[in-house]
Amino acid sequence: DTGVSQDPRHKITKRGQNVTFRCDPISEHNRLYWYRQTLGQGPEFLTYFQNEAQLEKSRLLSDRFSAERPKGSFSTLEIQRTEQGDSAMYLCASSADGGLGNQPQHFGDGTRLSIL
Amino acid sequence: AQTVTQSQPEMSVQEAETVTLSCTYDTSESDYYLFWYKQPPSRQMILVIRQEAYKQQNATENRFSVNFQKAAKSFSLKISDSQLGDAAMYFCAYRTSGGGADGLTFGKGTHLIIQP
């Protein structure tokens, strides 16, 4: 168990640029989740995948946000035309969930995004 | 929509003493799961303890235990024999059960300080 891996750890970019983050889940985990955490707040759920299927995306913050998990393994989260308000920590989590919702989610270290 | 409220932004306790962190939630569902996660400074979120709503018995994990009051929609975390390594942000989280289970709903967190 190598844990959930996220890359990069930090990303600094100018407003208006596109950014992409990568998440590698624990290898046998079928579910993968993305969260956003702003300063002083708890994580906010954005989207999740079961294998390669994106089962919930209505919580993505705007149409500038998109996520993929093309082969049911790693996932990417892309933010287009970044804005100051996108500055936050983006967390990825994975779980081996059979659909009951009772399995714990294991979190990565997160990617901290700073918009200049 | 479910909401999770942590009314204590910060708590302080002497090393070796006991502290209780409060959490209340709002839901119309009868079956769900509750979690406490710990987030040390600049480190990843770690699961501390979880509780299935259908179980009346309170969950325990070594020095960590919960007081789950389903009717009151209350889910507090008790940490006994506090240690310096317990210092962290603690988040209470809710997740629905079954096929509709998706992401966790988190509270805003409680910052726990351990005084040596």
PDB file of C-alpha atoms in Angstrom:
ATOM      1  CA  ASP A   1       0.000   0.000   0.000  1.00  0.00           C
ATOM      2  CA  THR A   2       1.829   3.049  -1.303  1.00  0.00           C
ATOM      3  CA  GLY A   3      -0.976   5.458  -0.479  1.00  0.00           C
ATOM      4  CA  VAL A   4      -2.693   8.053  -2.632  1.00  0.00           C
ATOM      5  CA  SER A   5      -0.211  10.126  -4.607  1.00  0.00           C
ATOM      6  CA  GLN A   6      -0.875  13.624  -5.961  1.00  0.00           C
ATOM      7  CA  ASP A   7       1.240  15.660  -8.323  1.00  0.00           C
ATOM      8  CA  PRO A   8       2.338  18.399  -8.179  1.00  0.00           C
ATOM      9  CA  ARG A   9       2.420  19.310  -4.493  1.00  0.00           C
ATOM     10  CA  HIS A  10       2.372  22.996  -5.284  1.00  0.00           C
ATOM     11  CA  LYS A  11       1.314  24.898  -8.371  1.00  0.00           C
ATOM     12  CA  ILE A  12       1.692  28.622  -8.864  1.00  0.00           C
ATOM     13  CA  THR A  13       0.192  30.112 -11.976  1.00  0.00           C
ATOM     14  CA  LYS A  14      -1.080  33.359 -13.397  1.00  0.00           C
ATOM     15  CA  ARG A  15      -4.756  34.157 -13.591  1.00  0.00           C
ATOM     16  CA  GLY A  16      -6.276  32.940 -16.829  1.00  0.00           C
ATOM     17  CA  GLN A  17      -3.946  29.973 -17.287  1.00  0.00           C
ATOM     18  CA  ASN A  18      -5.093  26.356 -17.372  1.00  0.00           C
ATOM     19  CA  VAL A  19      -3.838  23.895 -14.777  1.00  0.00           C
ATOM     20  CA  THR A  20      -4.026  20.123 -14.492  1.00  0.00           C
ATOM     21  CA  PHE A  21      -3.486  17.998 -11.401  1.00  0.00           C
ATOM     22  CA  ARG A  22      -2.884  14.284 -11.258  1.00  0.00           C
ATOM     23  CA  CYS A  23      -3.969  11.726  -8.682  1.00  0.00           C
ATOM     24  CA  ASP A  24      -2.818   8.114  -8.427  1.00  0.00           C
ATOM     25  CA  PRO A  25      -5.088   6.162  -6.089  1.00  0.00           C
ATOM     26  CA  ILE A  26      -4.242   3.111  -4.041  1.00  0.00           C
ATOM     27  CA  SER A  27      -3.936   0.411  -6.681  1.00  0.00           C
ATOM     28  CA  GLU A  28      -6.848  -1.838  -5.753  1.00  0.00           C
ATOM     29  CA  HIS A  29      -9.273   1.028  -5.055  1.00  0.00           C
ATOM     30  CA  ASN A  30     -12.133   1.361  -7.513  1.00  0.00           C
ATOM     31  CA  ARG A  31     -13.436   4.735  -6.336  1.00  0.00           C
ATOM     32  CA  LEU A  32     -11.638   8.039  -6.647  1.00  0.00           C
ATOM     33  CA  TYR A  33     -12.796  11.387  -5.271  1.00  0.00           C
ATOM     34  CA  TRP A  34     -11.776  15.016  -5.695  1.00  0.00           C
ATOM     35  CA  TYR A  35     -12.250  17.667  -3.020  1.00  0.00           C
ATOM     36  CA  ARG A  36     -11.347  21.329  -2.676  1.00  0.00           C
ATOM     37  CA  GLN A  37     -10.249  22.758   0.666  1.00  0.00           C
ATOM     38  CA  THR A  38      -9.974  26.488   1.222  1.00  0.00           C
ATOM     39  CA  LEU A  39      -8.264  28.068   4.203  1.00  0.00           C
ATOM     40  CA  GLY A  40     -10.117  27.503   7.447  1.00  0.00           C
ATOM     41  CA  GLN A  41     -12.718  25.223   5.901  1.00  0.00           C
ATOM     42  CA  GLY A  42     -13.345  21.531   5.641  1.00  0.00           C
ATOM     43  CA  PRO A  43     -12.916  19.799   2.285  1.00  0.00           C
ATOM     44  CA  GLU A  44     -15.713  20.332  -0.218  1.00  0.00           C
ATOM     45  CA  PHE A  45     -16.670  17.410  -2.439  1.00  0.00           C
ATOM     46  CA  LEU A  46     -16.342  18.040  -6.185  1.00  0.00           C
ATOM     47  CA  THR A  47     -16.698  14.786  -8.108  1.00  0.00           C
ATOM     48  CA  TYR A  48     -16.034  11.052  -8.009  1.00  0.00           C
ATOM     49  CA  PHE A  49     -15.400   8.057 -10.225  1.00  0.00           C
ATOM     50  CA  GLN A  50     -16.193   4.419  -9.913  1.00  0.00           C
ATOM     51  CA  ASN A  51     -13.587   2.787 -12.101  1.00  0.00           C
ATOM     52  CA  GLU A  52     -13.609   4.944 -15.253  1.00  0.00           C
ATOM     53  CA  ALA A  53     -17.204   6.160 -14.888  1.00  0.00           C
ATOM     54  CA  GLN A  54     -17.762   9.637 -13.467  1.00  0.00           C
ATOM     55  CA  LEU A  55     -20.854   9.113 -11.339  1.00  0.00           C
ATOM     56  CA  GLU A  56     -21.259  12.583  -9.890  1.00  0.00           C
ATOM     57  CA  LYS A  57     -20.170  15.841 -11.450  1.00  0.00           C
ATOM     58  CA  SER A  58     -22.918  18.264 -10.555  1.00  0.00           C
ATOM     59  CA  ARG A  59     -20.820  19.500  -7.629  1.00  0.00           C
ATOM     60  CA  LEU A  60     -18.005  20.718  -9.824  1.00  0.00           C
ATOM     61  CA  LEU A  61     -17.770  24.416  -9.110  1.00  0.00           C
ATOM     62  CA  SER A  62     -18.213  25.670 -12.654  1.00  0.00           C
ATOM     63  CA  ASP A  63     -17.840  24.525 -16.232  1.00  0.00           C
ATOM     64  CA  ARG A  64     -14.190  25.542 -16.005  1.00  0.00           C
ATOM     65  CA  PHE A  65     -13.612  22.433 -13.876  1.00  0.00           C
ATOM     66  CA  SER A  66     -13.408  18.966 -15.410  1.00  0.00           C
ATOM     67  CA  ALA A  67     -12.044  15.606 -14.353  1.00  0.00           C
ATOM     68  CA  GLU A  68     -11.149  12.386 -16.090  1.00  0.00           C
ATOM     69  CA  ARG A  69     -10.160   8.861 -15.167  1.00  0.00           C
ATOM     70  CA  PRO A  70      -9.670   7.319 -18.601  1.00  0.00           C
ATOM     71  CA  LYS A  71      -8.529   3.825 -17.701  1.00  0.00           C
ATOM     72  CA  GLY A  72      -9.941   3.551 -14.227  1.00  0.00           C
ATOM     73  CA  SER A  73      -6.555   4.094 -12.637  1.00  0.00           C
ATOM     74  CA  PHE A  74      -5.107   7.609 -12.252  1.00  0.00           C
ATOM     75  CA  SER A  75      -7.272  10.706 -12.562  1.00  0.00           C
ATOM     76  CA  THR A  76      -6.722  14.293 -13.637  1.00  0.00           C
ATOM     77  CA  LEU A  77      -8.520  17.438 -12.540  1.00  0.00           C
ATOM     78  CA  GLU A  78      -8.297  20.390 -14.907  1.00  0.00           C
ATOM     79  CA  ILE A  79      -9.192  23.992 -14.226  1.00  0.00           C
ATOM     80  CA  GLN A  80      -9.417  26.233 -17.265  1.00  0.00           C
ATOM     81  CA  ARG A  81      -9.024  30.028 -17.236  1.00  0.00           C
ATOM     82  CA  THR A  82      -8.059  30.088 -13.572  1.00  0.00           C
ATOM     83  CA  GLU A  83      -9.376  32.828 -11.293  1.00  0.00           C
ATOM     84  CA  GLN A  84      -8.131  34.186  -7.964  1.00  0.00           C
ATOM     85  CA  GLY A  85     -10.897  32.311  -6.174  1.00  0.00           C
ATOM     86  CA  ASP A  86      -9.532  28.999  -7.403  1.00  0.00           C
ATOM     87  CA  SER A  87      -6.606  29.284  -4.986  1.00  0.00           C
ATOM     88  CA  ALA A  88      -7.035  26.339  -2.619  1.00  0.00           C
ATOM     89  CA  MET A  89      -5.814  22.874  -1.731  1.00  0.00           C
ATOM     90  CA  TYR A  90      -7.152  20.191  -4.057  1.00  0.00           C
ATOM     91  CA  LEU A  91      -7.403  16.817  -2.382  1.00  0.00           C
ATOM     92  CA  CYS A  92      -7.793  13.406  -3.941  1.00  0.00           C
ATOM     93  CA  ALA A  93      -9.060  10.353  -2.083  1.00  0.00           C
ATOM     94  CA  SER A  94      -9.708   6.734  -2.998  1.00  0.00           C
ATOM     95  CA  SER A  95     -11.627   3.843  -1.533  1.00  0.00           C
ATOM     96  CA  ALA A  96     -12.383   0.193  -2.193  1.00  0.00           C
ATOM     97  CA  ASP A  97     -16.138   0.666  -2.043  1.00  0.00           C
ATOM     98  CA  GLY A  98     -18.674  -1.927  -3.090  1.00  0.00           C
ATOM     99  CA  GLY A  99     -21.442   0.657  -3.161  1.00  0.00           C
ATOM    100  CA  LEU A 100     -22.540   0.719   0.452  1.00  0.00           C
ATOM    101  CA  GLY A 101     -20.605   3.863   1.255  1.00  0.00           C
ATOM    102  CA  ASN A 102     -19.090   2.387   4.373  1.00  0.00           C
ATOM    103  CA  GLN A 103     -15.481   2.093   3.299  1.00  0.00           C
ATOM    104  CA  PRO A 104     -13.114   4.815   4.448  1.00  0.00           C
ATOM    105  CA  GLN A 105     -11.610   7.208   1.966  1.00  0.00           C
ATOM    106  CA  HIS A 106      -7.838   7.470   1.965  1.00  0.00           C
ATOM    107  CA  PHE A 107      -6.530  10.928   1.171  1.00  0.00           C
ATOM    108  CA  GLY A 108      -3.449  12.154  -0.619  1.00  0.00           C
ATOM    109  CA  ASP A 109      -1.282  15.071   0.469  1.00  0.00           C
ATOM    110  CA  GLY A 110      -3.088  17.424  -1.882  1.00  0.00           C
ATOM    111  CA  THR A 111      -2.037  19.935  -4.515  1.00  0.00           C
ATOM    112  CA  ARG A 112      -1.872  23.522  -3.324  1.00  0.00           C
ATOM    113  CA  LEU A 113      -2.847  25.938  -6.092  1.00  0.00           C
ATOM    114  CA  SER A 114      -1.881  29.602  -5.884  1.00  0.00           C
ATOM    115  CA  ILE A 115      -3.178  32.051  -8.478  1.00  0.00           C
ATOM    116  CA  LEU A 116      -1.116  35.201  -8.962  1.00  0.00           C
TER     117      LEU A 116
ATOM    118  CA  ALA B   1     -28.808  18.355   1.565  1.00  0.00           C
ATOM    119  CA  GLN B   2     -26.878  17.205   4.575  1.00  0.00           C
ATOM    120  CA  THR B   3     -24.954  19.642   6.733  1.00  0.00           C
ATOM    121  CA  VAL B   4     -22.311  19.076   9.391  1.00  0.00           C
ATOM    122  CA  THR B   5     -21.636  21.605  12.132  1.00  0.00           C
ATOM    123  CA  GLN B   6     -18.597  21.774  14.378  1.00  0.00           C
ATOM    124  CA  SER B   7     -19.225  24.567  16.855  1.00  0.00           C
ATOM    125  CA  GLN B   8     -15.752  24.646  18.407  1.00  0.00           C
ATOM    126  CA  PRO B   9     -13.216  26.347  16.112  1.00  0.00           C
ATOM    127  CA  GLU B  10     -10.452  25.629  18.622  1.00  0.00           C
ATOM    128  CA  MET B  11      -9.963  23.471  21.700  1.00  0.00           C
ATOM    129  CA  SER B  12      -7.025  23.239  24.079  1.00  0.00           C
ATOM    130  CA  VAL B  13      -6.195  20.416  26.488  1.00  0.00           C
ATOM    131  CA  GLN B  14      -3.335  19.503  28.757  1.00  0.00           C
ATOM    132  CA  GLU B  15      -1.272  16.502  27.770  1.00  0.00           C
ATOM    133  CA  ALA B  16      -2.630  13.273  29.316  1.00  0.00           C
ATOM    134  CA  GLU B  17      -6.081  14.751  29.879  1.00  0.00           C
ATOM    135  CA  THR B  18      -9.335  14.011  28.098  1.00  0.00           C
ATOM    136  CA  VAL B  19     -11.005  16.258  25.541  1.00  0.00           C
ATOM    137  CA  THR B  20     -14.314  16.033  23.692  1.00  0.00           C
ATOM    138  CA  LEU B  21     -14.920  17.541  20.274  1.00  0.00           C
ATOM    139  CA  SER B  22     -18.504  18.264  19.269  1.00  0.00           C
ATOM    140  CA  CYS B  23     -20.263  17.583  15.989  1.00  0.00           C
ATOM    141  CA  THR B  24     -23.899  17.844  14.970  1.00  0.00           C
ATOM    142  CA  TYR B  25     -25.405  17.071  11.611  1.00  0.00           C
ATOM    143  CA  ASP B  26     -28.653  17.486   9.780  1.00  0.00           C
ATOM    144  CA  THR B  27     -30.148  14.798   7.574  1.00  0.00           C
ATOM    145  CA  SER B  28     -33.483  13.292   6.650  1.00  0.00           C
ATOM    146  CA  GLU B  29     -31.932   9.895   5.982  1.00  0.00           C
ATOM    147  CA  SER B  30     -32.075   6.989   8.396  1.00  0.00           C
ATOM    148  CA  ASP B  31     -29.016   5.108   7.215  1.00  0.00           C
ATOM    149  CA  TYR B  32     -25.648   6.801   6.876  1.00  0.00           C
ATOM    150  CA  TYR B  33     -22.073   6.806   8.110  1.00  0.00           C
ATOM    151  CA  LEU B  34     -20.193   9.270  10.258  1.00  0.00           C
ATOM    152  CA  PHE B  35     -16.450   9.766  10.404  1.00  0.00           C
ATOM    153  CA  TRP B  36     -13.813  11.722  12.277  1.00  0.00           C
ATOM    154  CA  TYR B  37     -10.725  12.644  10.297  1.00  0.00           C
ATOM    155  CA  LYS B  38      -7.501  14.164  11.598  1.00  0.00           C
ATOM    156  CA  GLN B  39      -5.405  16.576   9.516  1.00  0.00           C
ATOM    157  CA  PRO B  40      -2.003  17.394  11.053  1.00  0.00           C
ATOM    158  CA  PRO B  41      -0.321  20.593   9.820  1.00  0.00           C
ATOM    159  CA  SER B  42       0.810  20.201   6.209  1.00  0.00           C
ATOM    160  CA  ARG B  43       0.045  16.504   6.279  1.00  0.00           C
ATOM    161  CA  GLN B  44      -2.619  14.310   4.817  1.00  0.00           C
ATOM    162  CA  MET B  45      -6.068  13.642   6.208  1.00  0.00           C
ATOM    163  CA  ILE B  46      -6.204  10.439   8.261  1.00  0.00           C
ATOM    164  CA  LEU B  47      -9.282   8.505   9.352  1.00  0.00           C
ATOM    165  CA  VAL B  48      -9.595   8.389  13.137  1.00  0.00           C
ATOM    166  CA  ILE B  49     -12.867   6.548  13.667  1.00  0.00           C
ATOM    167  CA  ARG B  50     -16.153   5.762  11.921  1.00  0.00           C
ATOM    168  CA  GLN B  51     -19.682   4.948  13.021  1.00  0.00           C
ATOM    169  CA  GLU B  52     -22.526   3.231  11.175  1.00  0.00           C
ATOM    170  CA  ALA B  53     -25.842   4.888  11.966  1.00  0.00           C
ATOM    171  CA  TYR B  54     -27.652   1.550  12.272  1.00  0.00           C
ATOM    172  CA  LYS B  55     -25.346   0.498  15.100  1.00  0.00           C
ATOM    173  CA  GLN B  56     -26.319   1.617  18.577  1.00  0.00           C
ATOM    174  CA  GLN B  57     -22.953   0.740  20.052  1.00  0.00           C
ATOM    175  CA  ASN B  58     -20.494   3.608  20.052  1.00  0.00           C
ATOM    176  CA  ALA B  59     -17.299   3.016  18.080  1.00  0.00           C
ATOM    177  CA  THR B  60     -13.943   2.968  19.853  1.00  0.00           C
ATOM    178  CA  GLU B  61     -10.375   2.902  18.546  1.00  0.00           C
ATOM    179  CA  ASN B  62      -7.807   2.761  21.323  1.00  0.00           C
ATOM    180  CA  ARG B  63      -7.804   6.229  22.972  1.00  0.00           C
ATOM    181  CA  PHE B  64     -10.514   7.520  20.627  1.00  0.00           C
ATOM    182  CA  SER B  65     -14.216   6.936  21.171  1.00  0.00           C
ATOM    183  CA  VAL B  66     -17.437   8.517  20.003  1.00  0.00           C
ATOM    184  CA  ASN B  67     -20.725   9.398  21.620  1.00  0.00           C
ATOM    185  CA  PHE B  68     -23.303   8.833  18.889  1.00  0.00           C
ATOM    186  CA  GLN B  69     -26.783  10.164  19.669  1.00  0.00           C
ATOM    187  CA  LYS B  70     -28.877   9.437  16.591  1.00  0.00           C
ATOM    188  CA  ALA B  71     -32.067  11.132  17.749  1.00  0.00           C
ATOM    189  CA  ALA B  72     -30.152  14.266  18.652  1.00  0.00           C
ATOM    190  CA  LYS B  73     -28.041  14.016  15.477  1.00  0.00           C
ATOM    191  CA  SER B  74     -24.912  14.384  17.549  1.00  0.00           C
ATOM    192  CA  PHE B  75     -21.552  12.670  17.048  1.00  0.00           C
ATOM    193  CA  SER B  76     -18.847  13.777  19.462  1.00  0.00           C
ATOM    194  CA  LEU B  77     -15.261  12.522  19.622  1.00  0.00           C
ATOM    195  CA  LYS B  78     -13.555  11.829  22.920  1.00  0.00           C
ATOM    196  CA  ILE B  79      -9.781  11.641  23.060  1.00  0.00           C
ATOM    197  CA  SER B  80      -8.426  10.114  26.261  1.00  0.00           C
ATOM    198  CA  ASP B  81      -4.885  10.492  27.567  1.00  0.00           C
ATOM    199  CA  SER B  82      -4.139  13.254  25.040  1.00  0.00           C
ATOM    200  CA  GLN B  83      -0.697  13.146  23.452  1.00  0.00           C
ATOM    201  CA  LEU B  84       1.329  15.831  21.710  1.00  0.00           C
ATOM    202  CA  GLY B  85       0.889  13.936  18.450  1.00  0.00           C
ATOM    203  CA  ASP B  86      -2.870  14.428  18.678  1.00  0.00           C
ATOM    204  CA  ALA B  87      -2.463  18.113  17.853  1.00  0.00           C
ATOM    205  CA  ALA B  88      -4.216  18.672  14.518  1.00  0.00           C
ATOM    206  CA  MET B  89      -7.383  19.836  12.805  1.00  0.00           C
ATOM    207  CA  TYR B  90     -10.209  17.395  13.400  1.00  0.00           C
ATOM    208  CA  PHE B  91     -13.033  17.139  10.893  1.00  0.00           C
ATOM    209  CA  CYS B  92     -16.367  15.467  11.367  1.00  0.00           C
ATOM    210  CA  ALA B  93     -17.816  14.037   8.163  1.00  0.00           C
ATOM    211  CA  TYR B  94     -21.080  12.504   6.960  1.00  0.00           C
ATOM    212  CA  ARG B  95     -21.761  10.116   4.128  1.00  0.00           C
ATOM    213  CA  THR B  96     -25.011   8.703   2.887  1.00  0.00           C
ATOM    214  CA  SER B  97     -25.392   4.946   2.647  1.00  0.00           C
ATOM    215  CA  GLY B  98     -26.057   2.634  -0.240  1.00  0.00           C
ATOM    216  CA  GLY B  99     -26.057   3.178  -3.973  1.00  0.00           C
ATOM    217  CA  GLY B 100     -26.342   6.937  -3.696  1.00  0.00           C
ATOM    218  CA  ALA B 101     -23.204   7.218  -1.653  1.00  0.00           C
ATOM    219  CA  ASP B 102     -20.807   9.718  -3.075  1.00  0.00           C
ATOM    220  CA  GLY B 103     -18.534  12.225  -1.396  1.00  0.00           C
ATOM    221  CA  LEU B 104     -18.142  13.108   2.244  1.00  0.00           C
ATOM    222  CA  THR B 105     -19.759  16.208   3.711  1.00  0.00           C
ATOM    223  CA  PHE B 106     -17.336  17.801   6.154  1.00  0.00           C
ATOM    224  CA  GLY B 107     -17.692  20.273   8.994  1.00  0.00           C
ATOM    225  CA  LYS B 108     -15.414  23.290   9.242  1.00  0.00           C
ATOM    226  CA  GLY B 109     -13.118  21.550  11.676  1.00  0.00           C
ATOM    227  CA  THR B 110     -11.834  21.988  15.215  1.00  0.00           C
ATOM    228  CA  HIS B 111      -8.219  22.959  15.823  1.00  0.00           C
ATOM    229  CA  LEU B 112      -6.966  20.863  18.747  1.00  0.00           C
ATOM    230  CA  ILE B 113      -4.031  22.207  20.740  1.00  0.00           C
ATOM    231  CA  ILE B 114      -2.195  19.981  23.197  1.00  0.00           C
ATOM    232  CA  GLN B 115      -0.482  21.837  26.027  1.00  0.00           C
ATOM    233  CA  PRO B 116       2.640  20.047  27.318  1.00  0.00           C
TER     234      PRO B 116
END
